Each structure stands twice: as structure tokens, then as C-alpha cells.
PDB file of C-alpha atoms in Angstrom:
ATOM      1  CA  UNK A 883      84.055  60.443 140.318  1.00 40.00           C
ATOM      2  CA  UNK A 884      82.459  63.358 142.350  1.00 45.00           C
ATOM      3  CA  UNK A 885      81.887  66.889 142.553  1.00 44.00           C
ATOM      4  CA  UNK A 886      84.703  69.014 140.656  1.00 55.00           C
ATOM      5  CA  UNK A 887      86.807  65.757 139.953  1.00 81.00           C
ATOM      6  CA  UNK A 888      83.781  64.232 138.101  1.00 81.00           C
ATOM      7  CA  UNK A 889      83.032  67.338 135.828  1.00 83.00           C
ATOM      8  CA  UNK A 890      87.068  67.343 135.026  1.00 86.00           C
ATOM      9  CA  UNK A 891      87.246  64.044 133.824  1.00 85.00           C
ATOM     10  CA  UNK A 892      84.214  64.182 131.945  1.00 86.00           C
ATOM     11  CA  UNK A 893      85.277  67.280 130.172  1.00 88.00           C
ATOM     12  CA  UNK A 894      88.281  65.745 129.407  1.00 86.00           C
ATOM     13  CA  UNK A 895      86.925  62.451 128.276  1.00 86.00           C
ATOM     14  CA  UNK A 896      84.364  64.699 125.969  1.00 88.00           C
ATOM     15  CA  UNK A 897      86.992  66.618 124.483  1.00 85.00           C
ATOM     16  CA  UNK A 898      89.393  64.107 123.561  1.00 81.00           C
ATOM     17  CA  UNK A 899      86.614  62.448 121.546  1.00 83.00           C
ATOM     18  CA  UNK A 900      86.170  65.616 119.976  1.00 82.00           C
ATOM     19  CA  UNK A 901      89.875  65.821 118.763  1.00 76.00           C
ATOM     20  CA  UNK A 902      90.543  62.583 117.989  1.00 70.00           C
ATOM     21  CA  UNK A 903      87.347  62.728 115.740  1.00 72.00           C
ATOM     22  CA  UNK A 904      84.944  60.075 117.502  1.00 78.00           C
ATOM     23  CA  UNK A 905      82.746  62.835 117.141  1.00 83.00           C
ATOM     24  CA  UNK A 906      82.382  64.520 114.157  1.00 79.00           C
ATOM     25  CA  UNK A 907      81.602  68.342 113.332  1.00 80.00           C
ATOM     26  CA  UNK A 908      77.988  69.100 113.200  1.00 84.00           C
ATOM     27  CA  UNK A 909      77.162  65.988 115.017  1.00 87.00           C
ATOM     28  CA  UNK A 910      74.672  66.315 118.160  1.00 90.00           C
ATOM     29  CA  UNK A 911      76.046  65.252 121.350  1.00 88.00           C
ATOM     30  CA  UNK A 912      73.176  63.160 123.133  1.00 86.00           C
ATOM     31  CA  UNK A 913      73.681  63.195 126.888  1.00 84.00           C
ATOM     32  CA  UNK A 914      71.910  60.338 127.300  1.00 85.00           C
ATOM     33  CA  UNK A 915      74.049  58.416 124.820  1.00 83.00           C
ATOM     34  CA  UNK A 916      77.536  60.010 126.391  1.00 85.00           C
ATOM     35  CA  UNK A 917      76.512  59.340 129.843  1.00 84.00           C
ATOM     36  CA  UNK A 918      75.939  55.481 129.281  1.00 84.00           C
ATOM     37  CA  UNK A 919      79.080  54.852 126.907  1.00 82.00           C
ATOM     38  CA  UNK A 920      81.403  57.308 129.489  1.00 80.00           C
ATOM     39  CA  UNK A 921      80.063  55.341 132.550  1.00 83.00           C
ATOM     40  CA  UNK A 922      79.308  58.660 134.077  1.00 82.00           C
ATOM     41  CA  UNK A 923      75.967  60.760 135.325  1.00 84.00           C
ATOM     42  CA  UNK A 924      74.262  63.348 133.576  1.00 85.00           C
ATOM     43  CA  UNK A 925      75.566  66.250 135.808  1.00 87.00           C
ATOM     44  CA  UNK A 926      79.086  66.177 135.559  1.00 88.00           C
ATOM     45  CA  UNK A 927      78.617  65.388 131.586  1.00 89.00           C
ATOM     46  CA  UNK A 928      76.350  69.021 131.473  1.00 88.00           C
ATOM     47  CA  UNK A 929      79.060  71.067 132.971  1.00 90.00           C
ATOM     48  CA  UNK A 930      81.314  69.155 130.889  1.00 90.00           C
ATOM     49  CA  UNK A 931      79.297  70.404 128.226  1.00 91.00           C
ATOM     50  CA  UNK A 932      79.054  74.168 129.010  1.00 91.00           C
ATOM     51  CA  UNK A 933      82.508  73.958 129.828  1.00 90.00           C
ATOM     52  CA  UNK A 934      83.702  72.717 126.210  1.00 89.00           C
ATOM     53  CA  UNK A 935      80.887  75.633 124.608  1.00 90.00           C
ATOM     54  CA  UNK A 936      82.640  77.853 126.009  1.00 87.00           C
ATOM     55  CA  UNK A 937      86.014  76.696 124.745  1.00 83.00           C
ATOM     56  CA  UNK A 938      84.427  76.955 121.736  1.00 83.00           C
ATOM     57  CA  UNK A 939      84.449  73.085 120.789  1.00 86.00           C
ATOM     58  CA  UNK A 940      80.935  72.701 120.980  1.00 91.00           C
ATOM     59  CA  UNK A 941      77.593  75.115 119.985  1.00 89.00           C
ATOM     60  CA  UNK A 942      74.463  75.269 121.422  1.00 89.00           C
ATOM     61  CA  UNK A 943      70.637  76.125 120.331  1.00 86.00           C
ATOM     62  CA  UNK A 944      67.589  76.432 122.024  1.00 85.00           C
ATOM     63  CA  UNK A 945      65.244  73.137 121.591  1.00 80.00           C
ATOM     64  CA  UNK A 946      68.010  71.662 119.222  1.00 85.00           C
ATOM     65  CA  UNK A 947      70.912  71.242 122.282  1.00 87.00           C
ATOM     66  CA  UNK A 948      74.510  70.970 121.699  1.00 90.00           C
ATOM     67  CA  UNK A 949      76.300  70.131 118.470  1.00 90.00           C
ATOM     68  CA  UNK A 950      80.263  69.520 117.735  1.00 88.00           C
ATOM     69  CA  UNK A 951      80.978  72.877 116.202  1.00 85.00           C
ATOM     70  CA  UNK A 952      81.752  73.033 112.569  1.00 80.00           C
ATOM     71  CA  UNK A 953      84.362  74.870 110.702  1.00 80.00           C
ATOM     72  CA  UNK A 954      84.899  75.613 107.141  1.00 83.00           C
ATOM     73  CA  UNK A 955      87.602  74.354 105.265  1.00 85.00           C
ATOM     74  CA  UNK A 956      89.111  77.740 104.550  1.00 89.00           C
ATOM     75  CA  UNK A 957      89.545  78.000 108.383  1.00 88.00           C
ATOM     76  CA  UNK A 958      90.590  74.563 108.901  1.00 87.00           C
ATOM     77  CA  UNK A 959      93.107  75.673 106.556  1.00 91.00           C
ATOM     78  CA  UNK A 960      94.226  78.974 108.565  1.00 94.00           C
ATOM     79  CA  UNK A 961      94.378  77.310 112.026  1.00 93.00           C
ATOM     80  CA  UNK A 962      96.990  74.252 110.234  1.00 94.00           C
ATOM     81  CA  UNK A 963      99.015  77.682 109.502  1.00 96.00           C
ATOM     82  CA  UNK A 964      99.146  79.468 112.649  1.00 96.00           C
ATOM     83  CA  UNK A 965      99.431  75.606 114.252  1.00 96.00           C
ATOM     84  CA  UNK A 966     102.610  75.213 112.201  1.00 97.00           C
ATOM     85  CA  UNK A 967     103.756  78.651 112.361  1.00 98.00           C
ATOM     86  CA  UNK A 968     103.529  78.088 116.753  1.00 98.00           C
ATOM     87  CA  UNK A 969     105.445  74.748 116.635  1.00 97.00           C
ATOM     88  CA  UNK A 970     108.353  75.765 114.557  1.00 98.00           C
ATOM     89  CA  UNK A 971     108.595  78.807 116.884  1.00 98.00           C
ATOM     90  CA  UNK A 972     108.553  76.060 119.685  1.00 98.00           C
ATOM     91  CA  UNK A 973     111.363  74.119 118.035  1.00 98.00           C
ATOM     92  CA  UNK A 974     113.387  77.582 117.664  1.00 98.00           C
ATOM     93  CA  UNK A 975     112.717  78.219 121.341  1.00 98.00           C
ATOM     94  CA  UNK A 976     113.176  74.976 122.740  1.00 98.00           C
ATOM     95  CA  UNK A 977     117.039  75.012 121.293  1.00 97.00           C
ATOM     96  CA  UNK A 978     117.525  78.596 122.724  1.00 97.00           C
ATOM     97  CA  UNK A 979     116.837  77.824 126.078  1.00 95.00           C
ATOM     98  CA  UNK A 980     119.185  74.782 126.032  1.00 95.00           C
ATOM     99  CA  UNK A 981     117.231  71.563 124.984  1.00 95.00           C
ATOM    100  CA  UNK A 982     118.518  69.230 128.131  1.00 95.00           C
ATOM    101  CA  UNK A 983     119.587  65.770 127.665  1.00 96.00           C
ATOM    102  CA  UNK A 984     116.953  64.405 128.874  1.00 97.00           C
ATOM    103  CA  UNK A 985     114.134  65.830 126.521  1.00 97.00           C
ATOM    104  CA  UNK A 986     116.294  64.548 123.735  1.00 97.00           C
ATOM    105  CA  UNK A 987     116.459  61.030 125.438  1.00 97.00           C
ATOM    106  CA  UNK A 988     112.642  61.172 125.465  1.00 98.00           C
ATOM    107  CA  UNK A 989     112.283  62.361 121.954  1.00 98.00           C
ATOM    108  CA  UNK A 990     114.878  59.462 120.816  1.00 97.00           C
ATOM    109  CA  UNK A 991     112.414  57.104 122.871  1.00 97.00           C
ATOM    110  CA  UNK A 992     109.493  58.368 121.017  1.00 97.00           C
ATOM    111  CA  UNK A 993     110.645  57.704 117.933  1.00 97.00           C
ATOM    112  CA  UNK A 994     111.870  54.167 118.746  1.00 97.00           C
ATOM    113  CA  UNK A 995     108.360  53.616 119.503  1.00 96.00           C
ATOM    114  CA  UNK A 996     106.972  54.568 116.005  1.00 95.00           C
ATOM    115  CA  UNK A 997     109.987  52.524 114.691  1.00 96.00           C
ATOM    116  CA  UNK A 998     108.186  49.704 116.419  1.00 96.00           C
ATOM    117  CA  UNK A 999     104.631  50.093 115.607  1.00 93.00           C
ATOM    118  CA  UNK A1000     105.816  50.620 112.134  1.00 93.00           C
ATOM    119  CA  UNK A1001     108.578  47.827 111.421  1.00 93.00           C
ATOM    120  CA  UNK A1002     105.954  45.673 109.841  1.00 89.00           C
ATOM    121  CA  UNK A1003     105.534  48.161 106.758  1.00 88.00           C
ATOM    122  CA  UNK A1004     102.197  48.665 107.658  1.00 84.00           C
ATOM    123  CA  UNK A1005      99.969  50.448 110.410  1.00 81.00           C
ATOM    124  CA  UNK A1006      97.438  47.740 111.864  1.00 81.00           C
ATOM    125  CA  UNK A1007      94.076  49.032 113.466  1.00 77.00           C
ATOM    126  CA  UNK A1008      95.080  47.728 116.725  1.00 82.00           C
ATOM    127  CA  UNK A1009      98.434  49.926 116.786  1.00 85.00           C
ATOM    128  CA  UNK A1010      96.397  53.207 116.267  1.00 82.00           C
ATOM    129  CA  UNK A1011      95.583  53.993 119.622  1.00 82.00           C
ATOM    130  CA  UNK A1012      99.475  53.577 120.791  1.00 89.00           C
ATOM    131  CA  UNK A1013     100.205  55.533 117.657  1.00 89.00           C
ATOM    132  CA  UNK A1014      98.185  58.762 118.435  1.00 86.00           C
ATOM    133  CA  UNK A1015      99.259  58.622 121.919  1.00 90.00           C
ATOM    134  CA  UNK A1016     103.048  58.604 120.611  1.00 93.00           C
ATOM    135  CA  UNK A1017     102.600  61.646 118.277  1.00 93.00           C
ATOM    136  CA  UNK A1018     100.882  63.508 120.681  1.00 92.00           C
ATOM    137  CA  UNK A1019     103.818  63.003 123.118  1.00 96.00           C
ATOM    138  CA  UNK A1020     106.383  63.865 120.596  1.00 97.00           C
ATOM    139  CA  UNK A1021     104.634  67.373 120.055  1.00 96.00           C
ATOM    140  CA  UNK A1022     104.009  68.061 123.600  1.00 96.00           C
ATOM    141  CA  UNK A1023     107.618  66.977 124.663  1.00 97.00           C
ATOM    142  CA  UNK A1024     108.516  69.866 121.926  1.00 98.00           C
ATOM    143  CA  UNK A1025     106.343  72.398 122.979  1.00 97.00           C
ATOM    144  CA  UNK A1026     107.164  71.979 127.036  1.00 96.00           C
ATOM    145  CA  UNK A1027     111.080  72.495 126.197  1.00 97.00           C
ATOM    146  CA  UNK A1028     110.088  75.657 124.608  1.00 97.00           C
ATOM    147  CA  UNK A1029     109.695  76.971 128.478  1.00 96.00           C
ATOM    148  CA  UNK A1030     107.050  79.184 127.286  1.00 97.00           C
ATOM    149  CA  UNK A1031     103.611  79.382 128.934  1.00 95.00           C
ATOM    150  CA  UNK A1032     101.955  81.256 126.097  1.00 96.00           C
ATOM    151  CA  UNK A1033     103.127  79.656 123.405  1.00 96.00           C
ATOM    152  CA  UNK A1034     101.866  76.453 125.192  1.00 93.00           C
ATOM    153  CA  UNK A1035      98.656  77.878 125.787  1.00 93.00           C
ATOM    154  CA  UNK A1036      98.271  78.880 121.905  1.00 95.00           C
ATOM    155  CA  UNK A1037      98.984  75.940 120.794  1.00 94.00           C
ATOM    156  CA  UNK A1038      96.483  74.236 122.956  1.00 89.00           C
ATOM    157  CA  UNK A1039      94.022  76.704 121.036  1.00 88.00           C
ATOM    158  CA  UNK A1040      94.497  75.440 117.739  1.00 90.00           C
ATOM    159  CA  UNK A1041      93.582  71.953 118.895  1.00 83.00           C
ATOM    160  CA  UNK A1042      89.825  73.234 119.452  1.00 79.00           C
ATOM    161  CA  UNK A1043      89.483  73.597 116.068  1.00 81.00           C
ATOM    162  CA  UNK A1044      88.679  69.908 115.537  1.00 72.00           C
ATOM    163  CA  UNK A1045      90.319  68.127 112.714  1.00 76.00           C
ATOM    164  CA  UNK A1046      93.607  70.420 113.469  1.00 82.00           C
ATOM    165  CA  UNK A1047      94.366  68.485 116.589  1.00 77.00           C
ATOM    166  CA  UNK A1048      97.409  65.967 117.182  1.00 75.00           C
ATOM    167  CA  UNK A1049      95.268  63.675 117.320  1.00 73.00           C
ATOM    168  CA  UNK A1050      94.094  63.222 114.604  1.00 71.00           C
ATOM    169  CA  UNK A1051      94.996  60.773 112.248  1.00 72.00           C
ATOM    170  CA  UNK A1052      94.234  59.735 108.788  1.00 65.00           C
ATOM    171  CA  UNK A1053      94.689  56.380 108.359  1.00 62.00           C
ATOM    172  CA  UNK A1054      93.679  53.581 105.774  1.00 63.00           C
ATOM    173  CA  UNK A1055      95.762  50.192 104.987  1.00 59.00           C
ATOM    174  CA  UNK A1056      97.024  52.186 101.151  1.00 66.00           C
ATOM    175  CA  UNK A1057      97.854  55.402 103.557  1.00 73.00           C
ATOM    176  CA  UNK A1058     100.948  53.778 104.954  1.00 82.00           C
ATOM    177  CA  UNK A1059     103.482  55.855 102.533  1.00 84.00           C
ATOM    178  CA  UNK A1060     101.891  59.038 104.101  1.00 85.00           C
ATOM    179  CA  UNK A1061     101.764  57.473 107.671  1.00 88.00           C
ATOM    180  CA  UNK A1062     105.888  56.384 107.450  1.00 91.00           C
ATOM    181  CA  UNK A1063     106.459  60.135 105.694  1.00 92.00           C
ATOM    182  CA  UNK A1064     105.001  61.789 108.904  1.00 92.00           C
ATOM    183  CA  UNK A1065     107.275  59.278 110.682  1.00 95.00           C
ATOM    184  CA  UNK A1066     110.417  60.217 108.754  1.00 97.00           C
ATOM    185  CA  UNK A1067     109.682  63.817 109.814  1.00 97.00           C
ATOM    186  CA  UNK A1068     109.661  62.698 113.306  1.00 97.00           C
ATOM    187  CA  UNK A1069     113.191  61.428 113.036  1.00 98.00           C
ATOM    188  CA  UNK A1070     114.696  64.648 111.212  1.00 98.00           C
ATOM    189  CA  UNK A1071     113.252  66.968 113.699  1.00 98.00           C
ATOM    190  CA  UNK A1072     114.758  65.165 116.768  1.00 98.00           C
ATOM    191  CA  UNK A1073     118.395  64.812 115.163  1.00 98.00           C
ATOM    192  CA  UNK A1074     118.075  68.657 114.604  1.00 98.00           C
ATOM    193  CA  UNK A1075     116.771  69.457 118.357  1.00 98.00           C
ATOM    194  CA  UNK A1076     119.633  67.069 119.096  1.00 97.00           C
ATOM    195  CA  UNK A1077     122.253  68.495 117.092  1.00 97.00           C
ATOM    196  CA  UNK A1078     120.880  71.912 118.823  1.00 97.00           C
ATOM    197  CA  UNK A1079     119.842  72.978 114.440  1.00 98.00           C
ATOM    198  CA  UNK A1080     116.619  74.857 115.876  1.00 97.00           C
ATOM    199  CA  UNK A1081     116.338  76.541 112.888  1.00 98.00           C
ATOM    200  CA  UNK A1082     116.439  73.483 110.844  1.00 98.00           C
ATOM    201  CA  UNK A1083     114.149  71.530 113.338  1.00 98.00           C
ATOM    202  CA  UNK A1084     112.091  74.817 112.769  1.00 98.00           C
ATOM    203  CA  UNK A1085     111.367  74.185 109.312  1.00 98.00           C
ATOM    204  CA  UNK A1086     111.098  70.674 109.323  1.00 98.00           C
ATOM    205  CA  UNK A1087     108.179  71.096 111.898  1.00 98.00           C
ATOM    206  CA  UNK A1088     106.643  73.590 109.833  1.00 98.00           C
ATOM    207  CA  UNK A1089     106.164  71.309 106.719  1.00 97.00           C
ATOM    208  CA  UNK A1090     105.335  68.472 109.086  1.00 96.00           C
ATOM    209  CA  UNK A1091     102.183  70.245 110.287  1.00 95.00           C
ATOM    210  CA  UNK A1092     101.622  71.561 107.113  1.00 94.00           C
ATOM    211  CA  UNK A1093     101.877  68.616 105.123  1.00 91.00           C
ATOM    212  CA  UNK A1094      99.311  67.002 107.273  1.00 89.00           C
ATOM    213  CA  UNK A1095      97.068  70.229 106.727  1.00 90.00           C
ATOM    214  CA  UNK A1096      96.804  69.863 103.126  1.00 89.00           C
ATOM    215  CA  UNK A1097      96.612  66.382 103.252  1.00 85.00           C
ATOM    216  CA  UNK A1098      93.334  66.757 105.886  1.00 84.00           C
ATOM    217  CA  UNK A1099      92.193  69.157 103.102  1.00 86.00           C
ATOM    218  CA  UNK A1100      92.475  67.919  99.932  1.00 85.00           C
ATOM    219  CA  UNK A1101      90.291  64.867 101.272  1.00 80.00           C
ATOM    220  CA  UNK A1102      87.909  67.506 102.852  1.00 80.00           C
ATOM    221  CA  UNK A1103      86.955  69.061  99.700  1.00 83.00           C
ATOM    222  CA  UNK A1104      87.013  65.308  97.596  1.00 81.00           C
ATOM    223  CA  UNK A1105      84.713  63.558 100.034  1.00 76.00           C
ATOM    224  CA  UNK A1106      84.562  64.155 103.425  1.00 71.00           C
ATOM    225  CA  UNK A1107      82.275  61.796 104.052  1.00 68.00           C
ATOM    226  CA  UNK A1108      85.052  59.125 103.471  1.00 66.00           C
ATOM    227  CA  UNK A1109      87.299  61.260 105.082  1.00 68.00           C
ATOM    228  CA  UNK A1110      85.567  61.305 108.390  1.00 66.00           C
ATOM    229  CA  UNK A1111      85.100  57.594 108.125  1.00 61.00           C
ATOM    230  CA  UNK A1112      89.083  57.326 107.687  1.00 60.00           C
ATOM    231  CA  UNK A1113      89.771  59.243 110.641  1.00 59.00           C
ATOM    232  CA  UNK A1114      91.679  57.175 113.178  1.00 48.00           C
ATOM    233  CA  UNK A1115      91.043  56.536 116.807  1.00 42.00           C
ATOM    234  CA  UNK A1116      90.766  54.499 119.788  1.00 38.00           C
ATOM    235  CA  UNK A1117      86.803  53.583 120.257  1.00 39.00           C
ATOM    236  CA  UNK A1118      86.030  54.542 123.982  1.00 37.00           C
ATOM    237  CA  UNK A1119      84.742  52.059 126.355  1.00 34.00           C
ATOM    238  CA  UNK A1120      82.331  52.398 129.684  1.00 33.00           C
ATOM    239  CA  UNK A1121      83.822  54.564 132.902  1.00 33.00           C
ATOM    240  CA  UNK A1122      86.317  56.093 130.671  1.00 31.00           C
ATOM    241  CA  UNK A1123      86.413  58.515 133.158  1.00 32.00           C
ATOM    242  CA  UNK A1124      86.684  56.083 135.905  1.00 32.00           C
ATOM    243  CA  UNK A1125      89.516  54.155 135.099  1.00 31.00           C
ATOM    244  CA  UNK A1126      92.178  55.673 136.545  1.00 32.00           C
ATOM    245  CA  UNK A1127      91.037  56.189 139.921  1.00 28.00           C
TER     246      UNK A1127
END
């Protein structure tokens, strides 16, 4: 990676680490450690950290360096409410714009992926990266179908609050019922959109996002340390930013 490309890829990699819970709110961000972990030099990493500070994902203090920005539980609740409303709006807009067959087929394909991953009646730790990827693509597909760049931007802003992103999955072997409930919502949302029922899709999506927020907030209030331990993520590997070159 060189120049702007290196900085851009470093920004994307670090953003993913924050949004997926690999770096927790309040956690210091050490340049030397990240440089070695991601296989990038410190120059593009510094640029990435400055960018993410402007975006509100990191905070910087003189003589203390960078930390992942922390948000109160009350703030997380409010942002989940906004995200739920915006993604419900995306469902209505997608139908109003005339959701096409290609989008419906993509949603069906993604739901089938989720079915396969959960078919054993459990969510294996080895399947977490694929499940997270499928979940993000499902939501992104609907937001893109709304054909509203402002809506897309505002949903993206809600993801700049760590723990609110759709990349976050609370997971433990005993949590399968929660995962299955969430995936059942995917089925019902896709079916409503296939039937051009934007209001029903919107209602299910609003509940889908709101429920995820309530489950997260309940755990944060009861045991924040355990909650962070149970955040599901795909551990980064060296040269993460270079693998797609």
C-alpha cells in the first residue's frame, strides 16, 4: 500500500476493528501494536487515526494518545432508536422505489446463507465471520435499495457509535435462541419486501433493530465486562490491509 491507498485501507481496517468490537470503548489504541498486527507502517496508521477521530470513533488527549471513544448507555439507546427508524424508513423507500427482482434474489440468497450457517441448531465460533458478513450485507442491500444517498449516509453515522453497528453480534453457545430470533426476522423482512409490503417490512425491521439494542443494553447494564467478552468478531490477521491487493 502506498500514499492515499495505504491510509484509506488502514482507515477501513481500524474502523472495522472498532465497529466489530475488537477494540472496546475507552480502550487505548497503540500505534506500534496495530502497525504490527495489521502489517502496515505507522504513517498511514496515523492518518487513519486522525480520520477516525474526526468521524467520532476515536478521541485524542495530549500526552495520553488515542482511545476508542466511549458512549453512555443512554446514548447507545438513543442511537439504536435512530437506527431502527432509519432502517425501517429504508424498507418503505425500497418498496416505494419499486424494489427489483435482483434485490429480492440477493436477499433470498443471503437468507439462505444464514439458514445454512444455523442449520445445525447452533452457531459455531468458526462460522461467526461468515454470519457477521451475511448480516451486514442483508442490511446494506435494503439500505441501497432505498435509493436515497442521505438515508445511506445517516445510517452510516449511527454505525459510528461503537456497539450500535450491525457488525456487532452478542454470542455465546447458550445464545442460539437470540441468534435464531434475529434470523427469523430476516426471513420475515425479505418476505414482506418480496410482497411489496413496505409497511410490514418496516415494522419488522424496526423491531429487529430495537430488540438487538435492548438485548445489548440489558447486558451492558448488568455486566459490561462479560458483555465485551461475548462480542463476536473475526480476529484480524497480519497484513489485513494488504490481502486484497
